[in-house]
Coordinates of C-alpha atoms in Angstrom, one line a residue:
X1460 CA 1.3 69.6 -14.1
X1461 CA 1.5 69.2 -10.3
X1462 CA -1.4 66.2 -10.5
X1463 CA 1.2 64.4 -13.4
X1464 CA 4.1 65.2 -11.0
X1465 CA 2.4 63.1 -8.3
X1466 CA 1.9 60.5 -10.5
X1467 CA 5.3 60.2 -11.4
X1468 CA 6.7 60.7 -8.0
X1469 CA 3.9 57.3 -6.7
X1470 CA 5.2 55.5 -9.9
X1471 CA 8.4 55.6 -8.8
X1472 CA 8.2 55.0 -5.0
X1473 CA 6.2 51.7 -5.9
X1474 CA 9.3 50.5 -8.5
X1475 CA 11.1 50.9 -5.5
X1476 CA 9.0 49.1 -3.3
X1477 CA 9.4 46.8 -5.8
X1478 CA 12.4 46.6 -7.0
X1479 CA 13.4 46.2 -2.9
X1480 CA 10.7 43.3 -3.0
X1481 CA 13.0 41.4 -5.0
X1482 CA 16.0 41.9 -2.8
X1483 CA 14.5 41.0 0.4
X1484 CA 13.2 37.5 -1.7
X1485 CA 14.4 35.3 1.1
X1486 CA 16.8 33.5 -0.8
X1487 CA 19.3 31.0 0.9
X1488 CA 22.3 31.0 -1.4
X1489 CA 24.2 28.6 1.2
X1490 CA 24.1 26.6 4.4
X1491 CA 24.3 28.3 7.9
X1492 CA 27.6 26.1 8.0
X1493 CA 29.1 27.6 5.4
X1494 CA 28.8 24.7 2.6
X1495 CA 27.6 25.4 -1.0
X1496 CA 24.1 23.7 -1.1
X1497 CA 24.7 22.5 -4.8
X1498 CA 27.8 20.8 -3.9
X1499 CA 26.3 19.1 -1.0
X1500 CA 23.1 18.1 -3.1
X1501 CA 25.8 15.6 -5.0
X1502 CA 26.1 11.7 -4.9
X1503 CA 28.7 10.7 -2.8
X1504 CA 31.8 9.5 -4.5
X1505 CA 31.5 5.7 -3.9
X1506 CA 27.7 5.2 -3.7
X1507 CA 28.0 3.4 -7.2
X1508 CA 30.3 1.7 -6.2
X1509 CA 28.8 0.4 -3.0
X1510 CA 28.9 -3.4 -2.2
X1511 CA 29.3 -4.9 -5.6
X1512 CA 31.6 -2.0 -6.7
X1513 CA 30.7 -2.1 -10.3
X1514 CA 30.1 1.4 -10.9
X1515 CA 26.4 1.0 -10.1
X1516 CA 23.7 0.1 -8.1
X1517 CA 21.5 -2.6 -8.2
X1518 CA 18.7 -3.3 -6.2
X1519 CA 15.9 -6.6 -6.1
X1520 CA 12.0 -6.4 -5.3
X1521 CA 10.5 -10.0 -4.3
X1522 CA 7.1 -9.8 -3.7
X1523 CA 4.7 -13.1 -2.7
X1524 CA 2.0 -12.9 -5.6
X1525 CA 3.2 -11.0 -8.8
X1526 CA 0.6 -12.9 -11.0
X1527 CA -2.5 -11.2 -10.2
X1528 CA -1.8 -7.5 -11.0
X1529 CA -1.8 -6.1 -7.9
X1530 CA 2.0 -5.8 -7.5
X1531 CA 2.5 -4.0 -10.6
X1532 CA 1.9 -0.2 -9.6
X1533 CA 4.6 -1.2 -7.3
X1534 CA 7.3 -2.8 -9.6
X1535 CA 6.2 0.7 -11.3
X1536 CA 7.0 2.7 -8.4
X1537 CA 10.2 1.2 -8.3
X1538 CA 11.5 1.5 -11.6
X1539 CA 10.8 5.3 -11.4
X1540 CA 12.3 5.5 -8.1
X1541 CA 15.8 3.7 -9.8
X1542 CA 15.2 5.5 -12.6
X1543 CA 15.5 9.0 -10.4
X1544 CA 18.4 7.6 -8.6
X1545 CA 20.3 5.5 -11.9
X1546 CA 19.7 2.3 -10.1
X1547 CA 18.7 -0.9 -11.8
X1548 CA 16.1 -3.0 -10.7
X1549 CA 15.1 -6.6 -10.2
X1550 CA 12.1 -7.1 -10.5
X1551 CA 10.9 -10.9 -9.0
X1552 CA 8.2 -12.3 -7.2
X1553 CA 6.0 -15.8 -7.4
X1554 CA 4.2 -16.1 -10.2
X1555 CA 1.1 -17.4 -9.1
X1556 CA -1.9 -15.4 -8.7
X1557 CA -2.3 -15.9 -5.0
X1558 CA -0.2 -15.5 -2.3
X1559 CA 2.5 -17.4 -2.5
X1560 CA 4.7 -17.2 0.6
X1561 CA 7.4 -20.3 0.0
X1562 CA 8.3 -19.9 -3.8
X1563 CA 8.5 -15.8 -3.0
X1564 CA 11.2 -17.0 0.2
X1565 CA 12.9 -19.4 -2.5
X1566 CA 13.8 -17.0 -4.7
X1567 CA 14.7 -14.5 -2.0
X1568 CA 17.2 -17.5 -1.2
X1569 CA 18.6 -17.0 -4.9
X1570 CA 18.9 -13.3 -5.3
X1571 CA 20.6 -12.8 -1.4
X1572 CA 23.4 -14.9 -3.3
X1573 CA 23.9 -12.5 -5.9
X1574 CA 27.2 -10.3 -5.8
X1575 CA 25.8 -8.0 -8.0
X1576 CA 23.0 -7.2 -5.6
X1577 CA 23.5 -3.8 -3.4
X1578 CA 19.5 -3.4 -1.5
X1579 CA 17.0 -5.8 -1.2
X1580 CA 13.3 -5.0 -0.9
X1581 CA 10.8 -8.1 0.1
X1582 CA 6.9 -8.2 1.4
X1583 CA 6.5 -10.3 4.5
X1584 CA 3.5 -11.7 4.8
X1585 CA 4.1 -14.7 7.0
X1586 CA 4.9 -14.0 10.1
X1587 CA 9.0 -15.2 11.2
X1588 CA 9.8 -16.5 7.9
X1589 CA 12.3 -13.6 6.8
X1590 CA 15.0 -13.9 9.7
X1591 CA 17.5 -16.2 7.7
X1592 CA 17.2 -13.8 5.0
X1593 CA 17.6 -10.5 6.7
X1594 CA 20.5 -12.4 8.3
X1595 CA 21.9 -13.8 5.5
X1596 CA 22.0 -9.9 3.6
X1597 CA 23.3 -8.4 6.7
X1598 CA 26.4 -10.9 6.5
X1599 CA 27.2 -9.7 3.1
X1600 CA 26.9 -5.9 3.5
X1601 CA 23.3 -5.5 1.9
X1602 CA 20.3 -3.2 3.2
X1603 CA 17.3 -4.7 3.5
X1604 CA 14.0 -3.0 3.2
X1605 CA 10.1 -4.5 3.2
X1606 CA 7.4 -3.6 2.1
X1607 CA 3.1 -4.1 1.4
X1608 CA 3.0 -6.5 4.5
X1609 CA 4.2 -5.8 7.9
X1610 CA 6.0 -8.7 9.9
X1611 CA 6.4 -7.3 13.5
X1612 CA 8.6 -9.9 14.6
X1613 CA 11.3 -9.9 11.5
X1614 CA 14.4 -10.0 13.1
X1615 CA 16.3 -6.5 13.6
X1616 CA 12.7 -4.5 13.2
X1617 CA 13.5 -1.5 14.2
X1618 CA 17.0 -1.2 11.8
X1619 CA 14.4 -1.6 8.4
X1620 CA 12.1 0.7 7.4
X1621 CA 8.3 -0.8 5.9
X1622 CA 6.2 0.5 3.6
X1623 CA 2.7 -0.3 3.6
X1624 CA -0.7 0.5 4.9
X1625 CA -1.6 0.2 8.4
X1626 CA -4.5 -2.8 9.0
X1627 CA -6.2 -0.4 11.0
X1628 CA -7.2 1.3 7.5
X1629 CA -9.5 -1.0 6.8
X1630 CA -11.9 0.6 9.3
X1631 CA -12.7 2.8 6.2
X1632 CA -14.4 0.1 4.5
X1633 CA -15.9 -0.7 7.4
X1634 CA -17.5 2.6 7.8
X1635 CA -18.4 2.5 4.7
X1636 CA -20.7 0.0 4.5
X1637 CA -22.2 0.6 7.6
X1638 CA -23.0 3.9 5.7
X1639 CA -24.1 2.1 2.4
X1640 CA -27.0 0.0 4.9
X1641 CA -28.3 3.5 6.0
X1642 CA -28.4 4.9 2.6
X1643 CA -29.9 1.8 1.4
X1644 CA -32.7 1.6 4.1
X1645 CA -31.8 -1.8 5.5
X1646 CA -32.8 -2.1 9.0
X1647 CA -31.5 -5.9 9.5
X1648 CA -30.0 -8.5 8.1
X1649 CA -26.2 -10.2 8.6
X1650 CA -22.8 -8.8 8.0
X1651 CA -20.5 -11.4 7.0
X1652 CA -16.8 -10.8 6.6
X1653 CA -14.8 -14.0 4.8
X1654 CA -11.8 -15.5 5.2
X1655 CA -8.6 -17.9 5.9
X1656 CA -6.6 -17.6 9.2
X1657 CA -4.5 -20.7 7.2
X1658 CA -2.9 -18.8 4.6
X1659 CA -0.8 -17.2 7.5
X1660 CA -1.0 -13.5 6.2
X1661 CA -0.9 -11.5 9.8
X1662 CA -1.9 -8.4 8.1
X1663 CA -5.1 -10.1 6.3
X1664 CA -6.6 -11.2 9.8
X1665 CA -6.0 -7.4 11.4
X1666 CA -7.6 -6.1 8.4
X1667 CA -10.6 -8.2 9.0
X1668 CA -10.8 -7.8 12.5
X1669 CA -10.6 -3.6 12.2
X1670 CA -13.3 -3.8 9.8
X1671 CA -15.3 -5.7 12.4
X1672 CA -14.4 -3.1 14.9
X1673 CA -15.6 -0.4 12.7
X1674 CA -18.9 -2.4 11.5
X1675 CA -19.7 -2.6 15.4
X1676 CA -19.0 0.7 16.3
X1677 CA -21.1 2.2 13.7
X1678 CA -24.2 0.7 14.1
X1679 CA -23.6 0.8 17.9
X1680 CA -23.2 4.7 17.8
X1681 CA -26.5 4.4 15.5
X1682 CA -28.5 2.4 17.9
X1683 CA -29.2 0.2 15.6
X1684 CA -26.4 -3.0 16.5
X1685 CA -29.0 -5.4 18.0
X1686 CA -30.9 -5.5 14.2
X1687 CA -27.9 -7.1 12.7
X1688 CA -25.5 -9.9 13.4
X1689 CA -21.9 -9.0 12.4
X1690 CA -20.0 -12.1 12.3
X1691 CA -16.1 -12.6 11.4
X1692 CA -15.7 -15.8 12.8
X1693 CA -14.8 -16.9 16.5
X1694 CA -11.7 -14.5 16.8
X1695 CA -12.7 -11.4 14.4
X1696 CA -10.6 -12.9 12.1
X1697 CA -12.5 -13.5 9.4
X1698 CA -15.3 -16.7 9.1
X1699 CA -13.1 -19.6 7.9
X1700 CA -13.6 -20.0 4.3
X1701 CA -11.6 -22.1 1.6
X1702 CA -9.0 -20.4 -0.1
X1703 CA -8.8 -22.6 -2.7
X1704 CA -12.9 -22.3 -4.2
X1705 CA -13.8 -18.9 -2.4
X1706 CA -16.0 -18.2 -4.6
X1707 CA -18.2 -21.5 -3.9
X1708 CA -17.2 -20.8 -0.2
X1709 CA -18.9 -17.2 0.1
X1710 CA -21.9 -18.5 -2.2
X1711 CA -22.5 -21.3 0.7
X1712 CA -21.9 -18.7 3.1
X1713 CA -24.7 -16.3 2.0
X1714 CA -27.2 -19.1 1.7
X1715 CA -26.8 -20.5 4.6
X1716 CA -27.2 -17.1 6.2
X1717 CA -30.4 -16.3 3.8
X1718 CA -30.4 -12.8 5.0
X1719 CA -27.1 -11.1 3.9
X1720 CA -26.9 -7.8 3.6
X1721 CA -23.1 -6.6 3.9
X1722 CA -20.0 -8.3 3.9
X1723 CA -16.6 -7.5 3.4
X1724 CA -13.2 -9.2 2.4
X1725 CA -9.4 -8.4 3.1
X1726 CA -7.1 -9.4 0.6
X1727 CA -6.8 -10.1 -3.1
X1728 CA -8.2 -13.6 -2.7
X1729 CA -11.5 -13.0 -1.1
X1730 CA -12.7 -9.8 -2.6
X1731 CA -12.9 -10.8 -6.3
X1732 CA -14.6 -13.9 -4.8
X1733 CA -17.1 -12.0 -2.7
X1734 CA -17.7 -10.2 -6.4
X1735 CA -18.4 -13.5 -8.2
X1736 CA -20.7 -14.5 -5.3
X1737 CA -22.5 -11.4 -5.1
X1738 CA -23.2 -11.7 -8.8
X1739 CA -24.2 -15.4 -8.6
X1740 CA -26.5 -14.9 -6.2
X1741 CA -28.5 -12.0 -8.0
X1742 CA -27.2 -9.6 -4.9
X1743 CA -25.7 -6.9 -7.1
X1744 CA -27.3 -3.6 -5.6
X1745 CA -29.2 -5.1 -2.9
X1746 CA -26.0 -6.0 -0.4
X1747 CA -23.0 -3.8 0.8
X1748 CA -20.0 -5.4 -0.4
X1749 CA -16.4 -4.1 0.6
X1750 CA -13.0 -5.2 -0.3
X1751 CA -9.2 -5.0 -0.3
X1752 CA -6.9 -3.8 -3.3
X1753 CA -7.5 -2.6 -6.8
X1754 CA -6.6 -4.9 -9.6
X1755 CA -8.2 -5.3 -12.8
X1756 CA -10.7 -7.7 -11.2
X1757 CA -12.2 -5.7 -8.9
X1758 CA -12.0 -2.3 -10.9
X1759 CA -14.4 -4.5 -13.1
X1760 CA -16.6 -5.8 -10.3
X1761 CA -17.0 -1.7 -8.7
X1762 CA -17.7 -1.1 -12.9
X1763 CA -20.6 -3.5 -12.9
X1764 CA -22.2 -3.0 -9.4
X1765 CA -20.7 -6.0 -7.7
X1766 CA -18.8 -4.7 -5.5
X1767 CA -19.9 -1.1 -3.7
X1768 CA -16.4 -0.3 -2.9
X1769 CA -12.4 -1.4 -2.6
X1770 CA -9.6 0.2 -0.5
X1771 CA -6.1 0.4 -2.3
X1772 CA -3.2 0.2 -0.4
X1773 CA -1.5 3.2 -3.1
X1774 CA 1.1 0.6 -4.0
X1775 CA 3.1 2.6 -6.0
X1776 CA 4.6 4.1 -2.7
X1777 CA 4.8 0.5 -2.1
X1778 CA 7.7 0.0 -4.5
X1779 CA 8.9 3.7 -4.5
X1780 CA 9.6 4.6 -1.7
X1781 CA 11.6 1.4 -0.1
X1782 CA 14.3 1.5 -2.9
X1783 CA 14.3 5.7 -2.4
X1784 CA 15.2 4.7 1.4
X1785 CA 17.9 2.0 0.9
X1786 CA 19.5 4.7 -1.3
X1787 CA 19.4 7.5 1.0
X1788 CA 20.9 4.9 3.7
X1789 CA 23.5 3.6 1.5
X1790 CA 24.2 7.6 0.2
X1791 CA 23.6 9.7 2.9
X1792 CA 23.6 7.4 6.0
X1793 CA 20.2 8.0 6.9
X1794 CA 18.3 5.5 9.1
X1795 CA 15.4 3.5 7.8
X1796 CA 12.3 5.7 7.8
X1797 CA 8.2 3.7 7.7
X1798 CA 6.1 5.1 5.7
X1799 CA 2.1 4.2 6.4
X1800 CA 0.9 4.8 2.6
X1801 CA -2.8 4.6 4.1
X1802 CA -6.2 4.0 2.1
X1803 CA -7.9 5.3 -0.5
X1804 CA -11.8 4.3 -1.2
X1805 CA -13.1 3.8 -4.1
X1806 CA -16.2 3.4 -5.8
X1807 CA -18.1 3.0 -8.7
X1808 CA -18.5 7.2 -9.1
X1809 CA -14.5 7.2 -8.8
X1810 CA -12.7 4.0 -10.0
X1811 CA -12.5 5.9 -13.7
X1812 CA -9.5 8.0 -11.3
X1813 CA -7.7 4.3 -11.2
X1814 CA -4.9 3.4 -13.1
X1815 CA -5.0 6.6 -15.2
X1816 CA -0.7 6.8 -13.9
X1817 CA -0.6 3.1 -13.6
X1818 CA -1.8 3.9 -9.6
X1819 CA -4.0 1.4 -8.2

């Protein structure tokens, strides 16, 4: 009897314990200043009604290139970002498969126009074209946002927040392949990283040159720098190559080389190109071959071997989070805040991961 008093006694002291478990949950049930966090949580009263004032925001993507599929996880991103928020969204951008810096600024041109318009969200990727925009949205009331590729020198910088992956990211690829030469045995041989300092994409030509960085470093660090020639052109910028037959131009580049064994591209032109090349030449498996983005092209190319890897830039923060910020500036007030949406590597053993939530 005394053991099964015990018992009952311990059974009840640990309901207790418990029971006072529960109480002492740490729940905030309102603000230190005394306001009701549900209440606060709420849209201000005249957000809807902000700019256009008809009862509902509206808010325009332009990006350069919407033709070769690397922009849509970012119209994705921001449809569910409107979505979340009741927003409609614009989605616009040149239709042409390769960058396409003037048409993307002449429709920019068209949509600033539009009374109905309340944000605007635009990739820069020539350098100091943007300022009669920003200034023409400014005039008119509208937030202004960019995104994918950085223009330093857009006018009022510091009042917009960006969204889009640091250059210096590209160092991953080019550890990477200095990683892919040791695993591979090669002891020698040329690096050679591609590109065009003409089609006036700032970000591109950083890319390429912090790949180079990385390149050196690593087979510095390895002792090994003085068996390989790394080239990326006379200012690390990438060895001038047409933009309009890159495919031709990287075939003519390896040839004339005759002992490639690595190379690397930085945008959407130049690494399905460098895949074609490296298939044309019978190089699939026997070179390191890096590039930029993750479209359907170059998912296919890490499929078959011709390319060993591809960083994605994780665009759908690309066209989620800008249209988030403009609404927390137009709601809330809040300044614009940059988000870096870094890199992600992938491979043949991963790119199955790709596009599975319409991510690449």
């Amino acid at each position: 009897m005394r053991r099964i008093l015990l018992l009952a006694v311990s059974a009840a002291a640990v309901s207790l314990g418990v029971s006072n478990a529960f109480a002492q949950s740490g729940s905030v049930e309102k603000a230190v200043g005394g306001y009701n966090f549900d209440e606060a949580a709420k849209e201000a009263a005249g957000t809807k009604d902000f700019h256009s004032a008809d009862g509902h925001l509206t808010f325009a993507i332009v990006t350069h290139t919407a033709g070769n599929g690397f922009f849509d996880p970012v119209y994705v991103g921001a449809t569910v970002a409107g979505n979340l928020i009741g927003a409609k969204v614009l989605l616009l951008g040149s239709e042409s498969p390769t960058d396409d810096p003037a048409r993307e600024i002449e429709i920019l041109n068209q949509i600033v126009q539009d009374p109905t318009i309340d944000g605007l969200i635009m990739t820069t990727p020539q350098a100091g074209a943007y300022n009669d925009i920003v200034k023409a949205a400014e005039a008119k009331g509208i937030p202004v946002a960019t995104t994918n590729s950085f223009d330093g020198t857009i006018l009022n910088r510091s009042k917009l927040s960006h969204t889009g992956q640091d250059a210096s990211a590209a160092a991953i690829a080019g550890e990477a392949l200095v990683k892919c030469l040791a695993d591979k045995g090669i002891e020698k041989g040329s690096i050679v990283l591609p590109s065009s300092t003409a089609m006036g994409n700032i970000e591109v030509n950083n890319r390429v040159t912090s790949a180079f960085n990385a390149i050196v470093k690593g087979l510095k660090d390895a002792g090994k720098l003085e068996n390989f020639k790394v080239d990326a052109g006379p200012e690390n910028t990438g060895i001038d190559t047409n933009p309009n037959d890159p495919v031709n131009g990287i075939v003519t580049l390896f040839e004339s080389r005759g002992d490639v064994v690595g190379a690397f591209a930085g945008n959407n032109v130049f690494t399905p190109a460098l895949a074609k090349a490296v298939a044309q030449t019978a190089m699939t498996g026997k070179i390191c071959a890096y590039g930029f983005d993750l479209g359907p092209a170059q998912q296919d190319a890490l499929n078959s071997g011709d390319l060993t890897g591809a960083l994605g830039q994780q665009p759908f923060l690309q066209g989620f989070w800008p249209v988030m910020q403009l609404y927390l500036q137009i709601d809330r007030g809040i300044a614009a805040a940059n988000l870096d949406t870094r890199a992600q590597l992938v491979t043949k053993e991963t790119v199955g991961n790709v596009g599975k939530r319409f991510e690449n």
